[in-house]
Amino acid sequence: MSISLPALSAQLLVGLINGSFYALLSLGLAVIFGMLNIINFAHGALYMMGAFCAYFLLNIWGIGYWWALLIAPIIVGIFGMILERTMLKWLAGLDHLYGLLLTFGLALIIEGIFQNYFGSSGLPYAIPDQLRGGTNLGFMYLPIYRGWVVVFSLIVCFATWYLIERTRLGAYLRAATENPTLVRAFGVNVPRMITLTYGLGVGLAALAGVLSAPINQVRPLMGENIIIVVFAVVVIGGMGSIMGSIITGFALGVIEGLTKYFYPEASNTVVFVLMVLVLLVKPTGLTGRAA
Amino acid sequence: MTAMTDNAMPVTPRAIRDEMIVFAIMTLLLLIVPLTDLYPFFVMQALCCALLACAFNLLIGYGGLLSFGHAMFLGTGGYVTAHAAKVWGMPPEFGILVGVAASAVLGVVTGIVAIRRQGIYFAMITLALSQLIYFIYVEVPFTHGEDGIQGIPQGHLFGFLDLSKPTVLYYVVVANFLFGFLIVFRAINSPFGEVLKSIRENEQRAISLGYKTDQYKLLAFILSGTLAGFAGSLKVYVVQNASLSDVEVSMSGLIVLMTLVGGLGTVFGPVVGAFIIVATQQYLAGFGSWVTVIQGSIFVACVLLFRRGIVGEIAHFFRRSL
């Protein structure tokens, strides 16, 4: 089989971009799970809300992409914090599965509402002027926006990692994950931290949504399938480690991209097949602590 | 473990007697449906969903395992039976048998993978597995992709029961449903069911008492998947088609919703829940995608306000186990 370098690198790039979204989403899931013990099924719906936020900002108030990158995650993050304060909070102490069921219901509501008003087709969102066009790297043509998504996601992922693993706030967060009662005894407002954590995780999902808007268009059901893939990513990587989520996310994106080139029929299923293999070999996941 | 077991009560001979009485009432009600104004097609659809929800409930209500991928069994039973009936020309009894066998095999294969993790991971794994199965059914030719398998002949069960006659079909579906229901009922009241409940309550303890819990969980998963496939096979003869919508994630969610509304871990809850959800789908069909919003709201309301579900609340009120 002769390998066409431009086609292969194009698929690799697509893989890296999907990997960025997987990484941002699974990172958010891991952070939320650590603090709230909830698997946030609404993550895909909130990712979609991020994209819609960018769309509204542009088409209603004329606020462009760069501000949307900041504002959309904040708006969706606040929305998430309201959800946490009004609903998720009441599940503390119950079986973790109730969190999954509740957020699944929320996802149905959010996606249903958007689907009612916007149907199932995609709304266009233009690439900002500064990131239009592309450069020829010799072996492939690189659209600048796509390169930007990968680089920017990496920066955000590592910033989140730094925040959690290297700052004082992150230390409180990790401590509260291990033993919330003890941390409360030290005078840290753990319930507020839980709310902020949910906001942070959700904000990351919204950010991924804004990044994806110019590439994948803005669709009410854009988060429906990706969230299941991200669940598989989380099972493969394990939710114990932040860095683990980032690396697994990018790696699986790349593997998916390679599959699109070598055996396109399996590109939808490769992540799930890998999940099965990992479970058979190492049930706790690659970075896994048992849970 | 906490509230997933809100409906857990020790099974006493008295409770079994209560359940027998309710079972008799349910059977009687089902038998007289053709004499009433109720639309038999609706009841048959609801019964298939009820069997599905009972199968699902066996795992979550008694084993504490939340499967978010039970649609894969429904779809597999449906597709295989549909193919057997239409392409291979098999009579219903063999069509159902082949469909059920296929779901049993799927149950073994997916069960071995899924039971390797517990709790929240188990839910995510079953969800991912069902998505894998979904994409396989999108690709393989025998399912006919988006079109599905249409116009499936109903045929004669055992050579003399003409399923194209509505009344005959109705009683055949009722008989099959009761058969499946009794299998679940027998399983949860057997020593096997008791071990399953002990795993739900405290798996470590069960292990320390010498039970190989993985084997019990796998067996429960296979049994549940097989019965869900049975529901799928049965549904083929009711709706006469098999399509991708039965394998979708939203279907898996619907199964969870039915059981949740009726009452997780109650014997009759899944049946009540299935009738309610199928009825909402029928009556709200005109609202288009608002149905999704309504179903999502029911989910949220159930989780936040009444986790025992309808039957669970009634049982709690009368201090019985139903």
Coordinates of C-alpha atoms in Angstrom, one line a residue, chain A:
Chain A
M1 CA 0.0 0.0 0.0
S2 CA 1.5 3.3 -1.0
I3 CA 1.0 6.1 1.5
S4 CA 0.0 9.5 0.3
L5 CA 1.7 11.9 2.7
P6 CA -0.6 14.9 2.2
A7 CA -3.7 12.8 2.7
L8 CA -2.2 11.0 5.7
S9 CA -1.2 14.3 7.4
A10 CA -4.5 15.8 6.6
Q11 CA -6.2 13.0 8.5
L12 CA -3.7 13.2 11.3
L13 CA -4.5 16.9 11.6
V14 CA -8.2 16.1 11.8
G15 CA -7.3 13.5 14.5
L16 CA -5.3 16.1 16.4
I17 CA -8.3 18.5 16.3
N18 CA -10.8 15.9 17.5
G19 CA -8.2 14.9 20.1
S20 CA -8.2 18.5 21.3
F21 CA -11.9 18.3 21.9
Y22 CA -11.7 14.9 23.5
A23 CA -8.9 16.2 25.8
L24 CA -10.8 19.4 26.8
L25 CA -14.0 17.5 27.4
S26 CA -12.5 14.5 29.3
L27 CA -10.5 17.0 31.3
G28 CA -13.7 18.7 32.4
L29 CA -15.3 15.4 33.1
A30 CA -12.4 14.3 35.2
V31 CA -12.3 17.6 37.2
I32 CA -16.1 17.4 37.8
F33 CA -16.0 13.8 38.8
G34 CA -13.2 14.4 41.2
M35 CA -15.1 17.0 43.2
L36 CA -18.8 16.1 42.7
N37 CA -18.6 12.3 42.1
I38 CA -20.9 12.9 39.2
I39 CA -20.3 11.8 35.6
N40 CA -21.7 14.8 33.8
F41 CA -23.8 13.5 31.0
A42 CA -24.8 17.0 30.1
H43 CA -21.2 17.7 29.1
G44 CA -22.0 17.3 25.4
A45 CA -25.1 19.5 25.6
L46 CA -23.0 22.2 27.3
Y47 CA -20.3 21.9 24.7
M48 CA -23.1 22.6 22.1
M49 CA -24.3 25.6 24.2
G50 CA -20.7 27.0 24.0
A51 CA -20.9 26.9 20.2
F52 CA -24.4 28.4 20.2
C53 CA -23.2 31.1 22.6
A54 CA -20.5 32.1 20.1
Y55 CA -23.1 32.1 17.4
F56 CA -25.5 34.3 19.3
L57 CA -22.8 36.7 20.4
L58 CA -21.8 37.2 16.7
N59 CA -25.2 37.3 15.2
I60 CA -27.1 39.3 17.8
W61 CA -24.6 41.6 19.4
G62 CA -21.9 41.5 16.7
I63 CA -19.3 40.2 19.2
G64 CA -16.6 38.3 17.3
Y65 CA -14.7 35.1 17.8
W66 CA -12.0 36.4 20.2
W67 CA -14.4 37.8 22.8
A68 CA -16.5 34.7 22.3
L69 CA -13.6 32.5 23.4
L70 CA -13.7 34.3 26.7
I71 CA -17.4 35.2 27.1
A72 CA -19.1 31.9 26.0
P73 CA -17.3 29.7 28.6
I74 CA -18.2 32.3 31.3
I75 CA -21.8 32.3 30.3
V76 CA -22.1 28.6 30.1
G77 CA -20.0 28.2 33.2
I78 CA -22.5 30.4 35.1
F79 CA -25.3 28.4 33.7
G80 CA -23.6 25.3 34.9
M81 CA -23.1 26.7 38.3
I82 CA -26.8 27.5 38.5
L83 CA -27.6 23.9 37.6
E84 CA -25.2 22.7 40.3
R85 CA -26.7 25.0 43.0
T86 CA -30.3 24.2 42.1
M87 CA -30.1 20.5 41.3
L88 CA -26.9 18.6 41.4
K89 CA -26.2 19.8 45.0
W90 CA -29.2 17.7 46.2
L91 CA -27.6 14.5 45.0
A92 CA -24.7 14.7 47.4
G93 CA -24.5 11.5 49.4
L94 CA -26.7 9.5 47.0
D95 CA -25.5 6.8 44.7
H96 CA -23.3 8.3 42.0
L97 CA -25.6 6.8 39.3
Y98 CA -28.3 9.4 40.2
G99 CA -25.9 12.1 39.0
L100 CA -25.6 10.3 35.7
L101 CA -29.4 10.0 35.4
L102 CA -30.0 13.6 36.3
T103 CA -27.5 15.0 33.9
F104 CA -28.8 12.7 31.2
G105 CA -32.2 14.3 31.8
L106 CA -30.7 17.8 31.6
A107 CA -28.9 16.9 28.4
L108 CA -32.3 15.8 26.9
I109 CA -33.9 19.0 28.0
I110 CA -31.2 21.3 26.7
E111 CA -30.7 19.5 23.4
G112 CA -34.5 19.2 22.9
I113 CA -35.0 22.9 23.4
F114 CA -32.3 23.9 20.9
Q115 CA -33.5 21.3 18.5
N116 CA -37.0 22.8 18.6
Y117 CA -35.8 26.3 17.7
F118 CA -32.9 25.4 15.3
G119 CA -33.8 22.0 13.8
S120 CA -31.1 19.5 13.2
S121 CA -29.1 21.3 10.5
G122 CA -25.9 23.2 11.0
L123 CA -25.6 27.0 11.3
P124 CA -22.4 28.4 9.8
Y125 CA -19.9 30.2 11.9
A126 CA -17.1 32.0 10.0
I127 CA -13.4 31.6 10.8
P128 CA -12.1 34.9 12.2
D129 CA -10.2 37.1 9.7
Q130 CA -6.8 36.7 11.4
L131 CA -6.9 32.9 11.2
R132 CA -8.1 32.5 7.6
G133 CA -6.0 30.9 4.9
G134 CA -3.3 28.4 5.3
T135 CA 0.4 27.7 4.8
N136 CA 2.1 25.1 2.7
L137 CA 4.4 23.1 4.9
G138 CA 5.9 21.2 2.0
F139 CA 4.4 17.8 2.7
M140 CA 0.9 19.2 3.4
Y141 CA -1.4 22.3 3.4
L142 CA -2.1 23.5 6.9
P143 CA -5.2 25.7 7.3
I144 CA -4.2 28.2 10.0
Y145 CA -7.4 27.9 12.0
R146 CA -6.9 24.2 12.5
G147 CA -3.4 24.6 13.6
W148 CA -4.6 27.3 16.0
V149 CA -7.2 25.0 17.5
V150 CA -4.6 22.3 18.3
V151 CA -2.1 24.8 19.8
F152 CA -4.7 26.8 21.8
S153 CA -6.2 23.6 23.2
L154 CA -2.8 22.4 24.3
I155 CA -2.2 25.7 26.0
V156 CA -5.6 25.5 27.8
C157 CA -5.1 21.9 28.8
F158 CA -1.7 22.6 30.3
A159 CA -2.9 25.8 32.0
T160 CA -5.7 23.7 33.7
W161 CA -3.1 21.1 34.6
Y162 CA -0.9 23.8 36.2
L163 CA -3.9 25.3 38.0
I164 CA -4.8 22.0 39.6
E165 CA -1.4 20.5 40.2
R166 CA 0.8 23.5 40.9
T167 CA -1.2 26.3 42.5
R168 CA -2.6 26.7 46.1
L169 CA -6.2 26.8 44.8
G170 CA -5.5 23.5 43.0
A171 CA -4.0 22.0 46.2
Y172 CA -7.2 22.9 48.1
L173 CA -9.2 21.3 45.2
R174 CA -7.2 18.1 45.3
A175 CA -7.4 18.0 49.1
A176 CA -11.2 18.4 49.0
T177 CA -11.4 15.6 46.4
E178 CA -9.6 13.3 48.8
N179 CA -11.4 14.3 52.0
P180 CA -14.0 17.1 51.8
T181 CA -14.9 16.9 55.5
L182 CA -11.3 17.5 56.7
V183 CA -10.8 20.4 54.3
R184 CA -14.0 22.0 55.5
A185 CA -12.7 21.7 59.0
F186 CA -9.8 23.9 57.9
G187 CA -12.2 26.6 57.1
V188 CA -12.3 26.2 53.3
N189 CA -15.7 26.8 51.8
V190 CA -16.0 23.4 50.1
P191 CA -19.6 23.8 48.7
R192 CA -18.5 27.0 46.9
M193 CA -15.4 25.2 45.6
I194 CA -17.6 22.4 44.3
T195 CA -19.8 25.0 42.5
L196 CA -16.8 26.7 41.0
T197 CA -15.3 23.3 39.9
Y198 CA -18.5 22.5 38.1
G199 CA -18.3 25.9 36.4
L200 CA -14.7 25.3 35.4
G201 CA -15.4 21.9 33.9
V202 CA -18.4 23.1 32.1
G203 CA -16.5 26.2 30.9
L204 CA -13.9 23.9 29.4
A205 CA -16.7 22.1 27.5
A206 CA -18.1 25.4 26.2
L207 CA -14.6 26.5 25.1
A208 CA -14.3 23.3 23.1
G209 CA -17.7 24.2 21.6
V210 CA -16.5 27.7 20.5
L211 CA -13.3 26.2 19.0
S212 CA -15.3 23.7 17.1
A213 CA -17.9 26.1 15.8
P214 CA -16.0 27.3 12.7
I215 CA -14.9 23.7 11.8
N216 CA -18.0 21.6 12.5
Q217 CA -20.8 24.3 12.3
V218 CA -23.2 24.9 15.1
R219 CA -25.7 22.1 15.5
P220 CA -28.1 21.3 18.4
L221 CA -27.0 17.7 18.5
M222 CA -23.3 18.3 18.0
G223 CA -22.6 17.1 21.5
E224 CA -24.7 14.0 21.4
N225 CA -22.2 11.6 19.9
I226 CA -19.0 13.2 21.0
I227 CA -20.0 12.7 24.7
I228 CA -20.2 9.0 24.3
V229 CA -16.7 8.9 22.6
V230 CA -15.4 11.0 25.5
F231 CA -16.9 8.5 28.0
A232 CA -14.9 5.8 26.2
V233 CA -11.8 8.0 26.4
V234 CA -12.4 8.5 30.1
V235 CA -12.8 4.7 30.6
I236 CA -9.5 4.1 28.7
G237 CA -7.6 6.8 30.5
G238 CA -9.1 6.5 33.9
M239 CA -10.2 9.7 35.7
G240 CA -7.5 9.6 38.3
S241 CA -5.0 11.9 36.6
I242 CA -5.3 15.3 34.8
M243 CA -2.3 14.7 32.6
G244 CA -3.7 11.2 31.8
S245 CA -6.9 12.7 30.5
I246 CA -5.0 15.2 28.3
I247 CA -2.7 12.6 26.8
T248 CA -5.4 10.0 26.3
G249 CA -7.6 12.5 24.6
F250 CA -5.0 13.6 22.1
A251 CA -3.7 10.1 21.5
L252 CA -7.1 8.7 20.8
G253 CA -7.9 11.6 18.4
V254 CA -4.7 10.8 16.5
I255 CA -5.5 7.0 16.4
E256 CA -8.9 7.8 15.1
G257 CA -7.4 10.1 12.4
L258 CA -5.0 7.3 11.4
T259 CA -7.9 4.9 11.2
K260 CA -9.7 7.3 8.9
Y261 CA -6.8 7.0 6.5
F262 CA -6.0 3.3 6.7
Y263 CA -9.4 1.8 7.3
P264 CA -12.1 4.4 7.1
E265 CA -15.0 1.9 7.8
A266 CA -13.7 1.5 11.4
S267 CA -13.1 5.2 12.1
N268 CA -16.4 5.5 14.1
T269 CA -15.7 2.4 16.2
V270 CA -12.0 2.4 16.8
V271 CA -12.2 4.2 20.1
F272 CA -14.8 1.8 21.4
V273 CA -12.8 -1.2 20.2
L274 CA -9.7 0.2 22.0
M275 CA -11.8 0.6 25.1
V276 CA -12.7 -3.1 25.0
L277 CA -9.1 -4.1 24.5
V278 CA -7.9 -1.9 27.4
L279 CA -10.6 -3.3 29.7
L280 CA -9.6 -6.8 28.9
V281 CA -5.9 -6.1 29.5
K282 CA -6.0 -3.5 32.2
P283 CA -9.5 -3.0 33.7
T284 CA -8.5 0.0 35.8
G285 CA -7.7 2.1 32.7
L286 CA -4.2 3.2 31.5
T287 CA -3.5 5.7 34.3
G288 CA -6.0 4.0 36.5
R289 CA -6.7 4.1 40.1
A290 CA -9.5 1.7 40.9
A291 CA -12.9 3.3 41.3

